[in-house]
PDB file of C-alpha atoms in Angstrom:
ATOM      1  CA  MET X   1     -22.837 -22.306  47.837  1.00 82.00           C
ATOM      2  CA  ALA X   2     -20.400 -22.815  50.691  1.00 93.00           C
ATOM      3  CA  THR X   3     -16.709 -23.654  50.642  1.00 95.00           C
ATOM      4  CA  HIS X   4     -15.650 -26.289  53.157  1.00 97.00           C
ATOM      5  CA  ARG X   5     -12.077 -26.824  54.299  1.00 97.00           C
ATOM      6  CA  ILE X   6     -10.659 -30.105  55.491  1.00 98.00           C
ATOM      7  CA  SER X   7      -7.429 -29.630  57.454  1.00 98.00           C
ATOM      8  CA  VAL X   8      -4.845 -32.336  56.794  1.00 98.00           C
ATOM      9  CA  THR X   9      -1.842 -32.935  59.041  1.00 98.00           C
ATOM     10  CA  VAL X  10       0.720 -35.376  57.660  1.00 98.00           C
ATOM     11  CA  GLU X  11       3.376 -36.609  60.062  1.00 97.00           C
ATOM     12  CA  SER X  12       6.136 -39.149  59.379  1.00 94.00           C
ATOM     13  CA  ASN X  13       3.989 -42.065  60.568  1.00 96.00           C
ATOM     14  CA  SER X  14       0.416 -40.744  60.784  1.00 97.00           C
ATOM     15  CA  ILE X  15      -2.201 -38.530  59.172  1.00 97.00           C
ATOM     16  CA  SER X  16      -5.069 -36.664  60.797  1.00 97.00           C
ATOM     17  CA  VAL X  17      -7.910 -34.701  59.230  1.00 97.00           C
ATOM     18  CA  SER X  18     -10.512 -32.337  60.596  1.00 97.00           C
ATOM     19  CA  PRO X  19     -13.353 -32.902  60.196  1.00 97.00           C
ATOM     20  CA  GLU X  20     -13.118 -36.680  59.761  1.00 94.00           C
ATOM     21  CA  THR X  21     -16.606 -36.719  58.274  1.00 96.00           C
ATOM     22  CA  LEU X  22     -17.662 -33.778  56.129  1.00 96.00           C
ATOM     23  CA  GLU X  23     -21.291 -33.244  55.141  1.00 95.00           C
ATOM     24  CA  MET X  24     -21.810 -30.921  52.189  1.00 96.00           C
ATOM     25  CA  THR X  25     -24.227 -30.393  49.301  1.00 94.00           C
ATOM     26  CA  SER X  26     -23.542 -30.906  45.614  1.00 92.00           C
ATOM     27  CA  ALA X  27     -23.652 -27.091  45.205  1.00 93.00           C
ATOM     28  CA  ASP X  28     -20.795 -26.625  47.709  1.00 95.00           C
ATOM     29  CA  GLU X  29     -17.049 -26.752  47.189  1.00 96.00           C
ATOM     30  CA  VAL X  30     -14.415 -28.492  49.289  1.00 97.00           C
ATOM     31  CA  GLN X  31     -10.720 -27.787  49.662  1.00 97.00           C
ATOM     32  CA  TRP X  32      -8.155 -29.883  51.543  1.00 98.00           C
ATOM     33  CA  SER X  33      -5.591 -27.703  53.338  1.00 97.00           C
ATOM     34  CA  GLY X  34      -2.285 -28.968  54.651  1.00 97.00           C
ATOM     35  CA  THR X  35      -1.261 -27.765  58.095  1.00 97.00           C
ATOM     36  CA  ASN X  36       2.425 -28.350  57.354  1.00 97.00           C
ATOM     37  CA  ALA X  37       4.709 -28.656  54.321  1.00 96.00           C
ATOM     38  CA  ARG X  38       4.165 -32.401  53.817  1.00 97.00           C
ATOM     39  CA  ALA X  39       2.294 -33.219  50.623  1.00 98.00           C
ATOM     40  CA  PHE X  40      -0.604 -35.651  50.307  1.00 98.00           C
ATOM     41  CA  SER X  41      -3.052 -36.931  47.743  1.00 98.00           C
ATOM     42  CA  ILE X  42      -6.741 -37.781  48.027  1.00 98.00           C
ATOM     43  CA  VAL X  43      -7.769 -41.163  46.575  1.00 97.00           C
ATOM     44  CA  PHE X  44     -11.347 -42.383  46.007  1.00 96.00           C
ATOM     45  CA  ASP X  45     -12.477 -45.894  45.040  1.00 93.00           C
ATOM     46  CA  ASP X  46     -13.663 -44.516  41.686  1.00 93.00           C
ATOM     47  CA  ASP X  47     -14.091 -41.197  39.882  1.00 95.00           C
ATOM     48  CA  LYS X  48     -17.754 -40.568  40.816  1.00 95.00           C
ATOM     49  CA  ALA X  49     -17.343 -38.046  43.656  1.00 95.00           C
ATOM     50  CA  PHE X  50     -15.119 -35.450  41.949  1.00 96.00           C
ATOM     51  CA  GLY X  51     -14.638 -36.686  38.391  1.00 95.00           C
ATOM     52  CA  ARG X  52     -11.260 -38.285  39.053  1.00 96.00           C
ATOM     53  CA  ARG X  53     -10.138 -41.172  41.199  1.00 97.00           C
ATOM     54  CA  GLU X  54      -7.092 -39.368  42.633  1.00 97.00           C
ATOM     55  CA  LEU X  55      -6.637 -35.702  43.446  1.00 97.00           C
ATOM     56  CA  ASP X  56      -2.927 -34.943  43.678  1.00 97.00           C
ATOM     57  CA  HIS X  57      -1.750 -32.374  46.210  1.00 97.00           C
ATOM     58  CA  ALA X  58      -1.892 -29.438  43.778  1.00 97.00           C
ATOM     59  CA  VAL X  59      -5.502 -30.252  42.816  1.00 97.00           C
ATOM     60  CA  ALA X  60      -6.757 -31.249  46.282  1.00 97.00           C
ATOM     61  CA  THR X  61      -5.623 -27.942  47.768  1.00 97.00           C
ATOM     62  CA  THR X  62      -7.809 -25.992  45.320  1.00 97.00           C
ATOM     63  CA  LYS X  63     -11.600 -25.718  45.465  1.00 97.00           C
ATOM     64  CA  GLN X  64     -13.398 -28.819  44.163  1.00 97.00           C
ATOM     65  CA  ARG X  65     -17.089 -29.173  43.349  1.00 95.00           C
ATOM     66  CA  ALA X  66     -18.701 -32.606  43.672  1.00 93.00           C
ATOM     67  CA  LYS X  67     -19.893 -34.467  40.571  1.00 93.00           C
ATOM     68  CA  ALA X  68     -22.144 -36.929  42.422  1.00 94.00           C
ATOM     69  CA  ARG X  69     -24.186 -37.354  45.583  1.00 95.00           C
ATOM     70  CA  GLY X  70     -23.659 -40.069  48.150  1.00 95.00           C
ATOM     71  CA  ARG X  71     -21.380 -41.260  50.922  1.00 96.00           C
ATOM     72  CA  PHE X  72     -17.765 -41.595  49.816  1.00 96.00           C
ATOM     73  CA  LYS X  73     -14.907 -43.052  51.808  1.00 95.00           C
ATOM     74  CA  TYR X  74     -11.607 -41.658  50.608  1.00 96.00           C
ATOM     75  CA  THR X  75      -7.978 -42.152  51.521  1.00 97.00           C
ATOM     76  CA  VAL X  76      -5.505 -39.411  52.370  1.00 98.00           C
ATOM     77  CA  VAL X  77      -2.072 -40.692  51.336  1.00 97.00           C
ATOM     78  CA  SER X  78       1.290 -39.227  52.358  1.00 98.00           C
ATOM     79  CA  MET X  79       3.463 -38.437  49.331  1.00 97.00           C
ATOM     80  CA  GLU X  80       6.615 -39.131  51.400  1.00 96.00           C
ATOM     81  CA  ASP X  81       5.531 -42.652  52.381  1.00 96.00           C
ATOM     82  CA  ARG X  82       2.500 -44.043  50.532  1.00 95.00           C
ATOM     83  CA  LYS X  83       2.026 -46.622  53.323  1.00 96.00           C
ATOM     84  CA  VAL X  84       0.976 -43.764  55.653  1.00 97.00           C
ATOM     85  CA  MET X  85      -2.734 -43.170  55.046  1.00 95.00           C
ATOM     86  CA  LEU X  86      -6.089 -42.394  56.663  1.00 95.00           C
ATOM     87  CA  ASP X  87      -9.669 -43.188  55.546  1.00 96.00           C
ATOM     88  CA  PRO X  88     -12.131 -40.349  56.328  1.00 95.00           C
ATOM     89  CA  VAL X  89     -15.620 -39.866  54.810  1.00 96.00           C
ATOM     90  CA  ILE X  90     -17.340 -37.190  52.745  1.00 94.00           C
ATOM     91  CA  ILE X  91     -21.136 -37.118  52.431  1.00 94.00           C
ATOM     92  CA  ILE X  92     -22.580 -35.153  49.509  1.00 94.00           C
ATOM     93  CA  GLY X  93     -26.276 -34.375  49.597  1.00 93.00           C
ATOM     94  CA  ASP X  94     -28.770 -32.419  47.512  1.00 88.00           C
ATOM     95  CA  PRO X  95     -28.502 -28.637  47.567  1.00 81.00           C
ATOM     96  CA  PRO X  96     -31.187 -26.773  49.482  1.00 76.00           C
ATOM     97  CA  THR X  97     -34.299 -25.737  47.557  1.00 73.00           C
ATOM     98  CA  GLY X  98     -36.462 -22.706  47.898  1.00 63.00           C
ATOM     99  CA  PRO X  99     -35.680 -19.081  48.706  1.00 63.00           C
TER     100      PRO X  99
END
C-alpha cells in the first residue's frame, strides 16, 4: 500500500493541484495537502470513489482509501469563494497481485 499526496494551492481567483491526474490502486491511500492556509473541499459526482460525495477540508487532508475502481473527475472548491474551482482526475485501478 502506498500513500499518495496531491498538493493543492488555493489562491483568491484560482486553484492548482499537483499532480493533475493521479493514478493509484484500490489498496493505496490518498491525501490532499494544502500549500497555504486557504481551505478547500473535494467534490465528486457521486459517492462511489471514497464513500461520500464531498470531502470537506478536514477529511480531505487525512488519508483516504478508495471504495471503488475507475476514472473519477472531481472538483476542488475554494471554501472562501465556491465559484473558484478546478477539475482534476483520479484513476483507481486494481492492486498488484503476486509476491
